């Protein structure tokens, strides 16, 4: 993957480039969730790249971005995102963020609104982590650091994927791919990324200032960031629209790729006044 250096840190990204038929097309930037990489949006990119320039970036120590000594907190990662957008010269962009990517998307929208054309928030929250989950996540992160993912993967998977997705044998290859990719990452970096999410500060006091069009989507079976949190998001952001996906857990872009793509098509077409 190509990389861009932001404040001395190498950030991996992908870029489809502008569509041949639409050299002035708007850009969508996809921000992935914790324990994933930009690859989790490949279905949406395959469907939308004919009409949009599609960019992904991998957060520190995840995907193809190497580990760093520090900087796994949401504020630093927001700075990384700002740097990528500015360095590539692609703003204002449509930001699509899932979970961790949504934490960062909210900060971008509230603090750097000139860089965004729209905001899509998938399975995410504006609040700090729930107190009872902080301890659980930190224990799992420490166990991952000490013994790796094999012994505890069964405890993590239900947080990432809904029960219907996990139970369907047709999804076994995708679950295996996710697990294989995750086990290939630095143990220390995985732990630091989890701690960055667990210790994140709330931004619910900032997001009422968001002015760009906003779409909020959540899986009805999401236990990591339950639907009530997305409902609060939609209530706090002026004119945000909310959509709940039945039979879907935390990783909606993977669990229900066609539904997410359809929602994005409709939402972005309204903003860009295009027929796609």
PDB file of C-alpha atoms in Angstrom:
ATOM      1  CA  UNK A   1       0.000   0.000   0.000  1.00  0.00           C
ATOM      2  CA  UNK A   2       1.134   3.584  -0.551  1.00  0.00           C
ATOM      3  CA  UNK A   3       1.925   5.678   2.503  1.00  0.00           C
ATOM      4  CA  UNK A   4       1.890   9.332   3.382  1.00  0.00           C
ATOM      5  CA  UNK A   5       4.005  10.810   6.174  1.00  0.00           C
ATOM      6  CA  UNK A   6       2.061  12.952   8.642  1.00  0.00           C
ATOM      7  CA  UNK A   7       4.126  14.687  11.339  1.00  0.00           C
ATOM      8  CA  UNK A   8       6.797  12.032  11.005  1.00  0.00           C
ATOM      9  CA  UNK A   9       4.358   9.104  11.064  1.00  0.00           C
ATOM     10  CA  UNK A  10       3.830   6.865   8.044  1.00  0.00           C
ATOM     11  CA  UNK A  11       0.110   6.280   7.370  1.00  0.00           C
ATOM     12  CA  UNK A  12      -0.964   3.583   4.894  1.00  0.00           C
ATOM     13  CA  UNK A  13      -3.807   4.397   2.546  1.00  0.00           C
ATOM     14  CA  UNK A  14      -5.503   3.240  -0.641  1.00  0.00           C
ATOM     15  CA  UNK A  15      -6.747   5.516  -3.410  1.00  0.00           C
ATOM     16  CA  UNK A  16      -8.783   4.499  -6.441  1.00  0.00           C
ATOM     17  CA  UNK A  17      -8.132   7.842  -8.110  1.00  0.00           C
ATOM     18  CA  UNK A  18     -10.797   9.868  -9.851  1.00  0.00           C
ATOM     19  CA  UNK A  19     -13.105   7.875 -12.137  1.00  0.00           C
ATOM     20  CA  UNK A  20     -12.079   8.151 -15.783  1.00  0.00           C
ATOM     21  CA  UNK A  21     -15.487   9.467 -16.766  1.00  0.00           C
ATOM     22  CA  UNK A  22     -15.650  11.890 -13.830  1.00  0.00           C
ATOM     23  CA  UNK A  23     -12.280  13.544 -13.281  1.00  0.00           C
ATOM     24  CA  UNK A  24     -13.851  16.121 -10.954  1.00  0.00           C
ATOM     25  CA  UNK A  25     -15.778  13.556  -8.886  1.00  0.00           C
ATOM     26  CA  UNK A  26     -16.030  14.052  -5.141  1.00  0.00           C
ATOM     27  CA  UNK A  27     -13.898  11.914  -2.839  1.00  0.00           C
ATOM     28  CA  UNK A  28     -15.147   9.497  -0.188  1.00  0.00           C
ATOM     29  CA  UNK A  29     -12.753   8.764   2.666  1.00  0.00           C
ATOM     30  CA  UNK A  30     -13.468   5.588   4.626  1.00  0.00           C
ATOM     31  CA  UNK A  31     -12.327   5.339   8.256  1.00  0.00           C
ATOM     32  CA  UNK A  32     -12.326   1.765   9.566  1.00  0.00           C
ATOM     33  CA  UNK A  33     -13.345   0.337  12.909  1.00  0.00           C
ATOM     34  CA  UNK A  34     -11.168  -1.011  15.694  1.00  0.00           C
ATOM     35  CA  UNK A  35      -9.432  -4.336  14.862  1.00  0.00           C
ATOM     36  CA  UNK A  36      -9.968  -3.895  11.133  1.00  0.00           C
ATOM     37  CA  UNK A  37      -8.396  -1.933   8.285  1.00  0.00           C
ATOM     38  CA  UNK A  38      -9.631  -0.048   5.260  1.00  0.00           C
ATOM     39  CA  UNK A  39     -10.343  -3.424   3.622  1.00  0.00           C
ATOM     40  CA  UNK A  40     -13.618  -3.626   5.549  1.00  0.00           C
ATOM     41  CA  UNK A  41     -15.111  -1.196   2.984  1.00  0.00           C
ATOM     42  CA  UNK A  42     -14.054  -3.059  -0.133  1.00  0.00           C
ATOM     43  CA  UNK A  43     -17.643  -3.919  -1.139  1.00  0.00           C
ATOM     44  CA  UNK A  44     -18.676  -0.273  -0.950  1.00  0.00           C
ATOM     45  CA  UNK A  45     -15.564   0.843  -2.833  1.00  0.00           C
ATOM     46  CA  UNK A  46     -16.122  -1.698  -5.600  1.00  0.00           C
ATOM     47  CA  UNK A  47     -19.655  -0.355  -6.048  1.00  0.00           C
ATOM     48  CA  UNK A  48     -18.918   3.376  -5.760  1.00  0.00           C
ATOM     49  CA  UNK A  49     -15.521   3.839  -7.417  1.00  0.00           C
ATOM     50  CA  UNK A  50     -17.092   4.379 -10.850  1.00  0.00           C
ATOM     51  CA  UNK A  51     -18.625   7.605  -9.547  1.00  0.00           C
ATOM     52  CA  UNK A  52     -16.359   8.681  -6.702  1.00  0.00           C
ATOM     53  CA  UNK A  53     -12.702   8.760  -5.838  1.00  0.00           C
ATOM     54  CA  UNK A  54     -12.449   6.338  -2.904  1.00  0.00           C
ATOM     55  CA  UNK A  55      -9.740   6.600  -0.269  1.00  0.00           C
ATOM     56  CA  UNK A  56      -9.123   4.500   2.844  1.00  0.00           C
ATOM     57  CA  UNK A  57      -6.592   5.048   5.589  1.00  0.00           C
ATOM     58  CA  UNK A  58      -5.395   2.625   8.247  1.00  0.00           C
ATOM     59  CA  UNK A  59      -5.070   3.824  11.826  1.00  0.00           C
ATOM     60  CA  UNK A  60      -1.765   3.437  13.661  1.00  0.00           C
ATOM     61  CA  UNK A  61      -0.838  -0.190  14.249  1.00  0.00           C
ATOM     62  CA  UNK A  62      -3.836  -1.474  12.319  1.00  0.00           C
ATOM     63  CA  UNK A  63      -4.261  -2.603   8.734  1.00  0.00           C
ATOM     64  CA  UNK A  64      -1.011  -1.776   6.929  1.00  0.00           C
ATOM     65  CA  UNK A  65       0.014   1.209   9.040  1.00  0.00           C
ATOM     66  CA  UNK A  66       2.964   0.249  11.228  1.00  0.00           C
ATOM     67  CA  UNK A  67       2.941   0.542  15.020  1.00  0.00           C
ATOM     68  CA  UNK A  68       4.080   3.777  16.591  1.00  0.00           C
ATOM     69  CA  UNK A  69       5.504   4.525  20.012  1.00  0.00           C
ATOM     70  CA  UNK A  70       2.398   6.517  20.951  1.00  0.00           C
ATOM     71  CA  UNK A  71      -0.469   8.473  19.398  1.00  0.00           C
ATOM     72  CA  UNK A  72      -3.274   5.917  19.544  1.00  0.00           C
ATOM     73  CA  UNK A  73      -5.703   8.349  21.189  1.00  0.00           C
ATOM     74  CA  UNK A  74      -8.601   9.714  19.165  1.00  0.00           C
ATOM     75  CA  UNK A  75      -7.252  13.263  19.133  1.00  0.00           C
ATOM     76  CA  UNK A  76      -3.932  12.243  17.549  1.00  0.00           C
ATOM     77  CA  UNK A  77      -5.687  10.002  15.039  1.00  0.00           C
ATOM     78  CA  UNK A  78      -7.944  12.904  14.110  1.00  0.00           C
ATOM     79  CA  UNK A  79      -4.794  14.874  13.357  1.00  0.00           C
ATOM     80  CA  UNK A  80      -3.596  12.001  11.168  1.00  0.00           C
ATOM     81  CA  UNK A  81      -6.870  12.109   9.227  1.00  0.00           C
ATOM     82  CA  UNK A  82      -6.612  15.871   8.748  1.00  0.00           C
ATOM     83  CA  UNK A  83      -3.062  15.425   7.519  1.00  0.00           C
ATOM     84  CA  UNK A  84      -4.002  12.738   4.996  1.00  0.00           C
ATOM     85  CA  UNK A  85      -6.867  14.808   3.563  1.00  0.00           C
ATOM     86  CA  UNK A  86      -4.693  17.901   3.250  1.00  0.00           C
ATOM     87  CA  UNK A  87      -1.622  16.126   1.933  1.00  0.00           C
ATOM     88  CA  UNK A  88      -3.588  14.309  -0.760  1.00  0.00           C
ATOM     89  CA  UNK A  89      -5.432  17.545  -1.581  1.00  0.00           C
ATOM     90  CA  UNK A  90      -8.817  15.846  -1.665  1.00  0.00           C
ATOM     91  CA  UNK A  91     -11.019  17.999   0.578  1.00  0.00           C
ATOM     92  CA  UNK A  92     -13.792  18.597   1.116  1.00  0.00           C
ATOM     93  CA  UNK A  93     -14.601  14.884   1.303  1.00  0.00           C
ATOM     94  CA  UNK A  94     -17.502  12.645   2.154  1.00  0.00           C
ATOM     95  CA  UNK A  95     -16.393  10.945   5.376  1.00  0.00           C
ATOM     96  CA  UNK A  96     -17.673   7.423   6.067  1.00  0.00           C
ATOM     97  CA  UNK A  97     -16.550   6.146   9.468  1.00  0.00           C
ATOM     98  CA  UNK A  98     -17.429   2.938  11.254  1.00  0.00           C
ATOM     99  CA  UNK A  99     -17.035   2.708  15.026  1.00  0.00           C
ATOM    100  CA  UNK A 100     -13.501   4.057  15.618  1.00  0.00           C
ATOM    101  CA  UNK A 101     -13.678   5.739  12.213  1.00  0.00           C
ATOM    102  CA  UNK A 102     -16.875   7.369  13.410  1.00  0.00           C
ATOM    103  CA  UNK A 103     -15.254   8.634  16.605  1.00  0.00           C
ATOM    104  CA  UNK A 104     -12.742  10.403  14.400  1.00  0.00           C
ATOM    105  CA  UNK A 105     -15.339  11.523  11.866  1.00  0.00           C
ATOM    106  CA  UNK A 106     -17.265  13.351  14.560  1.00  0.00           C
ATOM    107  CA  UNK A 107     -14.141  15.184  15.674  1.00  0.00           C
ATOM    108  CA  UNK A 108     -13.329  16.115  12.091  1.00  0.00           C
ATOM    109  CA  UNK A 109     -16.844  17.396  11.459  1.00  0.00           C
ATOM    110  CA  UNK A 110     -17.003  19.442  14.655  1.00  0.00           C
ATOM    111  CA  UNK A 111     -13.474  20.888  14.485  1.00  0.00           C
ATOM    112  CA  UNK A 112     -12.507  20.838  10.806  1.00  0.00           C
ATOM    113  CA  UNK A 113     -15.827  21.179   9.047  1.00  0.00           C
ATOM    114  CA  UNK A 114     -14.249  22.831   6.015  1.00  0.00           C
ATOM    115  CA  UNK A 115     -12.614  19.493   5.156  1.00  0.00           C
ATOM    116  CA  UNK A 116     -15.897  17.564   4.955  1.00  0.00           C
ATOM    117  CA  UNK A 117     -18.714  17.593   2.449  1.00  0.00           C
ATOM    118  CA  UNK A 118     -20.823  15.098   4.392  1.00  0.00           C
ATOM    119  CA  UNK A 119     -20.588  12.736   7.348  1.00  0.00           C
ATOM    120  CA  UNK A 120     -21.724   9.110   7.568  1.00  0.00           C
ATOM    121  CA  UNK A 121     -21.478   7.468  10.978  1.00  0.00           C
ATOM    122  CA  UNK A 122     -21.802   3.682  11.125  1.00  0.00           C
ATOM    123  CA  UNK A 123     -22.121   1.813  14.423  1.00  0.00           C
ATOM    124  CA  UNK A 124     -20.472   4.485  16.540  1.00  0.00           C
ATOM    125  CA  UNK A 125     -20.980   6.811  19.504  1.00  0.00           C
ATOM    126  CA  UNK A 126     -20.275  10.350  20.695  1.00  0.00           C
ATOM    127  CA  UNK A 127     -19.975   9.262  24.320  1.00  0.00           C
ATOM    128  CA  UNK A 128     -17.151   7.844  26.369  1.00  0.00           C
ATOM    129  CA  UNK A 129     -16.992   4.071  26.628  1.00  0.00           C
ATOM    130  CA  UNK A 130     -19.499   2.465  28.977  1.00  0.00           C
ATOM    131  CA  UNK A 131     -17.818   1.962  32.384  1.00  0.00           C
ATOM    132  CA  UNK A 132     -18.568  -1.764  32.554  1.00  0.00           C
ATOM    133  CA  UNK A 133     -16.979  -2.310  29.134  1.00  0.00           C
ATOM    134  CA  UNK A 134     -13.762  -0.393  29.850  1.00  0.00           C
ATOM    135  CA  UNK A 135     -12.498  -3.026  32.266  1.00  0.00           C
ATOM    136  CA  UNK A 136     -13.482  -5.865  29.932  1.00  0.00           C
ATOM    137  CA  UNK A 137     -11.753  -4.290  26.941  1.00  0.00           C
ATOM    138  CA  UNK A 138      -8.604  -3.572  28.910  1.00  0.00           C
ATOM    139  CA  UNK A 139      -8.431  -7.139  30.216  1.00  0.00           C
ATOM    140  CA  UNK A 140      -8.869  -8.508  26.697  1.00  0.00           C
ATOM    141  CA  UNK A 141      -6.233  -6.081  25.393  1.00  0.00           C
ATOM    142  CA  UNK A 142      -3.739  -7.208  28.021  1.00  0.00           C
ATOM    143  CA  UNK A 143      -4.467 -10.866  27.294  1.00  0.00           C
ATOM    144  CA  UNK A 144      -3.927 -10.225  23.572  1.00  0.00           C
ATOM    145  CA  UNK A 145      -0.599  -8.568  24.332  1.00  0.00           C
ATOM    146  CA  UNK A 146       0.533 -11.477  26.497  1.00  0.00           C
ATOM    147  CA  UNK A 147      -0.758 -14.577  24.703  1.00  0.00           C
ATOM    148  CA  UNK A 148      -1.991 -13.431  21.295  1.00  0.00           C
ATOM    149  CA  UNK A 149      -5.417 -13.728  19.758  1.00  0.00           C
ATOM    150  CA  UNK A 150      -5.956 -17.485  19.571  1.00  0.00           C
ATOM    151  CA  UNK A 151      -7.120 -18.145  23.140  1.00  0.00           C
ATOM    152  CA  UNK A 152      -9.409 -15.102  23.376  1.00  0.00           C
ATOM    153  CA  UNK A 153     -10.701 -14.588  19.847  1.00  0.00           C
ATOM    154  CA  UNK A 154     -14.005 -16.236  20.759  1.00  0.00           C
ATOM    155  CA  UNK A 155     -14.554 -13.514  23.352  1.00  0.00           C
ATOM    156  CA  UNK A 156     -13.874 -10.707  20.888  1.00  0.00           C
ATOM    157  CA  UNK A 157     -15.859 -11.935  17.878  1.00  0.00           C
ATOM    158  CA  UNK A 158     -19.339 -11.326  19.409  1.00  0.00           C
ATOM    159  CA  UNK A 159     -18.423  -7.666  19.925  1.00  0.00           C
ATOM    160  CA  UNK A 160     -17.489  -7.332  16.257  1.00  0.00           C
ATOM    161  CA  UNK A 161     -20.215  -9.315  14.469  1.00  0.00           C
ATOM    162  CA  UNK A 162     -23.902  -9.969  15.069  1.00  0.00           C
ATOM    163  CA  UNK A 163     -25.319 -13.405  15.933  1.00  0.00           C
ATOM    164  CA  UNK A 164     -26.970 -13.975  12.573  1.00  0.00           C
ATOM    165  CA  UNK A 165     -23.768 -13.210  10.664  1.00  0.00           C
ATOM    166  CA  UNK A 166     -21.682 -15.472  12.897  1.00  0.00           C
ATOM    167  CA  UNK A 167     -24.148 -18.348  12.620  1.00  0.00           C
ATOM    168  CA  UNK A 168     -24.278 -18.400   8.814  1.00  0.00           C
ATOM    169  CA  UNK A 169     -21.754 -20.904   7.383  1.00  0.00           C
ATOM    170  CA  UNK A 170     -21.520 -18.748   4.237  1.00  0.00           C
ATOM    171  CA  UNK A 171     -19.627 -16.155   6.291  1.00  0.00           C
ATOM    172  CA  UNK A 172     -16.957 -18.519   7.622  1.00  0.00           C
ATOM    173  CA  UNK A 173     -14.347 -17.374   5.096  1.00  0.00           C
ATOM    174  CA  UNK A 174     -14.869 -13.704   5.957  1.00  0.00           C
ATOM    175  CA  UNK A 175     -14.584 -14.412   9.672  1.00  0.00           C
ATOM    176  CA  UNK A 176     -11.407 -16.409   9.039  1.00  0.00           C
ATOM    177  CA  UNK A 177      -9.983 -13.575   6.941  1.00  0.00           C
ATOM    178  CA  UNK A 178     -10.671 -11.047   9.699  1.00  0.00           C
ATOM    179  CA  UNK A 179      -9.076 -13.284  12.328  1.00  0.00           C
ATOM    180  CA  UNK A 180      -6.031 -13.982  10.163  1.00  0.00           C
ATOM    181  CA  UNK A 181      -5.483 -10.319   9.392  1.00  0.00           C
ATOM    182  CA  UNK A 182      -5.855  -9.398  13.052  1.00  0.00           C
ATOM    183  CA  UNK A 183      -3.449 -12.076  14.271  1.00  0.00           C
ATOM    184  CA  UNK A 184      -0.890 -10.714  11.828  1.00  0.00           C
ATOM    185  CA  UNK A 185      -0.755  -7.344  13.559  1.00  0.00           C
ATOM    186  CA  UNK A 186       1.638  -6.350  16.322  1.00  0.00           C
ATOM    187  CA  UNK A 187       0.305  -7.509  19.703  1.00  0.00           C
ATOM    188  CA  UNK A 188       1.457  -4.319  21.360  1.00  0.00           C
ATOM    189  CA  UNK A 189      -0.157  -2.152  18.709  1.00  0.00           C
ATOM    190  CA  UNK A 190      -3.468  -4.005  18.987  1.00  0.00           C
ATOM    191  CA  UNK A 191      -3.440  -3.426  22.742  1.00  0.00           C
ATOM    192  CA  UNK A 192      -2.649   0.273  22.322  1.00  0.00           C
ATOM    193  CA  UNK A 193      -5.438   0.681  19.749  1.00  0.00           C
ATOM    194  CA  UNK A 194      -7.948  -0.944  22.107  1.00  0.00           C
ATOM    195  CA  UNK A 195      -6.821   1.297  24.970  1.00  0.00           C
ATOM    196  CA  UNK A 196      -7.223   4.350  22.738  1.00  0.00           C
ATOM    197  CA  UNK A 197     -10.845   3.428  22.175  1.00  0.00           C
ATOM    198  CA  UNK A 198     -11.537   2.395  25.770  1.00  0.00           C
ATOM    199  CA  UNK A 199     -10.116   5.642  27.186  1.00  0.00           C
ATOM    200  CA  UNK A 200     -11.580   8.004  24.574  1.00  0.00           C
ATOM    201  CA  UNK A 201     -13.133  11.265  25.714  1.00  0.00           C
ATOM    202  CA  UNK A 202     -16.751  12.082  24.851  1.00  0.00           C
ATOM    203  CA  UNK A 203     -17.602  14.587  22.118  1.00  0.00           C
ATOM    204  CA  UNK A 204     -21.355  14.787  22.669  1.00  0.00           C
ATOM    205  CA  UNK A 205     -20.902  18.412  23.743  1.00  0.00           C
ATOM    206  CA  UNK A 206     -19.208  19.241  20.400  1.00  0.00           C
ATOM    207  CA  UNK A 207     -21.360  17.548  17.794  1.00  0.00           C
ATOM    208  CA  UNK A 208     -24.395  19.868  17.968  1.00  0.00           C
ATOM    209  CA  UNK A 209     -22.126  22.283  16.055  1.00  0.00           C
ATOM    210  CA  UNK A 210     -21.902  19.900  13.075  1.00  0.00           C
ATOM    211  CA  UNK A 211     -23.529  21.529  10.060  1.00  0.00           C
ATOM    212  CA  UNK A 212     -22.907  19.190   7.108  1.00  0.00           C
ATOM    213  CA  UNK A 213     -25.434  16.555   5.994  1.00  0.00           C
ATOM    214  CA  UNK A 214     -25.148  13.543   8.292  1.00  0.00           C
ATOM    215  CA  UNK A 215     -26.297   9.941   7.992  1.00  0.00           C
ATOM    216  CA  UNK A 216     -26.278   7.704  11.070  1.00  0.00           C
ATOM    217  CA  UNK A 217     -26.598   3.924  10.647  1.00  0.00           C
ATOM    218  CA  UNK A 218     -26.552   1.188  13.272  1.00  0.00           C
ATOM    219  CA  UNK A 219     -27.098  -2.547  13.400  1.00  0.00           C
ATOM    220  CA  UNK A 220     -30.025  -3.549  15.575  1.00  0.00           C
ATOM    221  CA  UNK A 221     -27.856  -6.268  17.171  1.00  0.00           C
ATOM    222  CA  UNK A 222     -24.791  -4.082  17.759  1.00  0.00           C
ATOM    223  CA  UNK A 223     -23.584  -4.722  21.315  1.00  0.00           C
ATOM    224  CA  UNK A 224     -20.337  -2.731  21.060  1.00  0.00           C
ATOM    225  CA  UNK A 225     -22.127   0.572  20.322  1.00  0.00           C
ATOM    226  CA  UNK A 226     -25.820  -0.212  20.883  1.00  0.00           C
ATOM    227  CA  UNK A 227     -28.603   1.462  18.868  1.00  0.00           C
ATOM    228  CA  UNK A 228     -29.442   3.842  21.726  1.00  0.00           C
ATOM    229  CA  UNK A 229     -26.091   5.519  21.194  1.00  0.00           C
ATOM    230  CA  UNK A 230     -26.786   6.093  17.507  1.00  0.00           C
ATOM    231  CA  UNK A 231     -30.209   7.445  18.379  1.00  0.00           C
ATOM    232  CA  UNK A 232     -28.530   9.968  20.662  1.00  0.00           C
ATOM    233  CA  UNK A 233     -26.096  10.867  17.877  1.00  0.00           C
ATOM    234  CA  UNK A 234     -28.930  11.554  15.483  1.00  0.00           C
ATOM    235  CA  UNK A 235     -30.714  13.644  18.102  1.00  0.00           C
ATOM    236  CA  UNK A 236     -27.631  15.777  18.798  1.00  0.00           C
ATOM    237  CA  UNK A 237     -26.529  16.468  15.221  1.00  0.00           C
ATOM    238  CA  UNK A 238     -28.862  18.939  13.491  1.00  0.00           C
ATOM    239  CA  UNK A 239     -30.885  17.373  10.666  1.00  0.00           C
ATOM    240  CA  UNK A 240     -29.103  14.016  10.925  1.00  0.00           C
ATOM    241  CA  UNK A 241     -31.033  11.048   9.617  1.00  0.00           C
ATOM    242  CA  UNK A 242     -30.994   7.659  11.354  1.00  0.00           C
ATOM    243  CA  UNK A 243     -31.330   4.185   9.841  1.00  0.00           C
ATOM    244  CA  UNK A 244     -31.342   0.907  11.798  1.00  0.00           C
ATOM    245  CA  UNK A 245     -30.431  -2.369  10.069  1.00  0.00           C
ATOM    246  CA  UNK A 246     -32.198  -5.501  11.270  1.00  0.00           C
ATOM    247  CA  UNK A 247     -30.165  -8.680  11.848  1.00  0.00           C
ATOM    248  CA  UNK A 248     -26.906  -6.718  11.866  1.00  0.00           C
ATOM    249  CA  UNK A 249     -24.182  -6.377  14.466  1.00  0.00           C
ATOM    250  CA  UNK A 250     -21.292  -3.946  14.852  1.00  0.00           C
ATOM    251  CA  UNK A 251     -19.557  -4.389  11.478  1.00  0.00           C
ATOM    252  CA  UNK A 252     -22.352  -3.297   9.165  1.00  0.00           C
ATOM    253  CA  UNK A 253     -20.189  -2.662   6.088  1.00  0.00           C
ATOM    254  CA  UNK A 254     -19.214  -6.350   6.139  1.00  0.00           C
ATOM    255  CA  UNK A 255     -22.367  -7.905   7.553  1.00  0.00           C
ATOM    256  CA  UNK A 256     -24.782  -6.092   5.255  1.00  0.00           C
ATOM    257  CA  UNK A 257     -22.623  -4.645   2.465  1.00  0.00           C
ATOM    258  CA  UNK A 258     -25.448  -4.188  -0.050  1.00  0.00           C
ATOM    259  CA  UNK A 259     -27.608  -2.314   2.443  1.00  0.00           C
ATOM    260  CA  UNK A 260     -24.778   0.049   3.412  1.00  0.00           C
ATOM    261  CA  UNK A 261     -23.912   0.664  -0.236  1.00  0.00           C
ATOM    262  CA  UNK A 262     -27.538   1.438  -1.077  1.00  0.00           C
ATOM    263  CA  UNK A 263     -27.817   3.902   1.809  1.00  0.00           C
ATOM    264  CA  UNK A 264     -24.594   5.618   0.739  1.00  0.00           C
ATOM    265  CA  UNK A 265     -25.689   5.824  -2.899  1.00  0.00           C
ATOM    266  CA  UNK A 266     -28.945   7.538  -1.993  1.00  0.00           C
ATOM    267  CA  UNK A 267     -27.416   9.856   0.608  1.00  0.00           C
ATOM    268  CA  UNK A 268     -24.441  10.977  -1.474  1.00  0.00           C
ATOM    269  CA  UNK A 269     -26.496  11.390  -4.636  1.00  0.00           C
ATOM    270  CA  UNK A 270     -28.757  13.844  -2.844  1.00  0.00           C
ATOM    271  CA  UNK A 271     -25.763  15.897  -1.741  1.00  0.00           C
ATOM    272  CA  UNK A 272     -23.889  15.833  -5.048  1.00  0.00           C
ATOM    273  CA  UNK A 273     -27.047  15.973  -7.208  1.00  0.00           C
ATOM    274  CA  UNK A 274     -25.906  12.978  -9.229  1.00  0.00           C
ATOM    275  CA  UNK A 275     -27.605   9.908 -10.600  1.00  0.00           C
ATOM    276  CA  UNK A 276     -25.609   6.807  -9.694  1.00  0.00           C
TER     277      UNK A 276
END
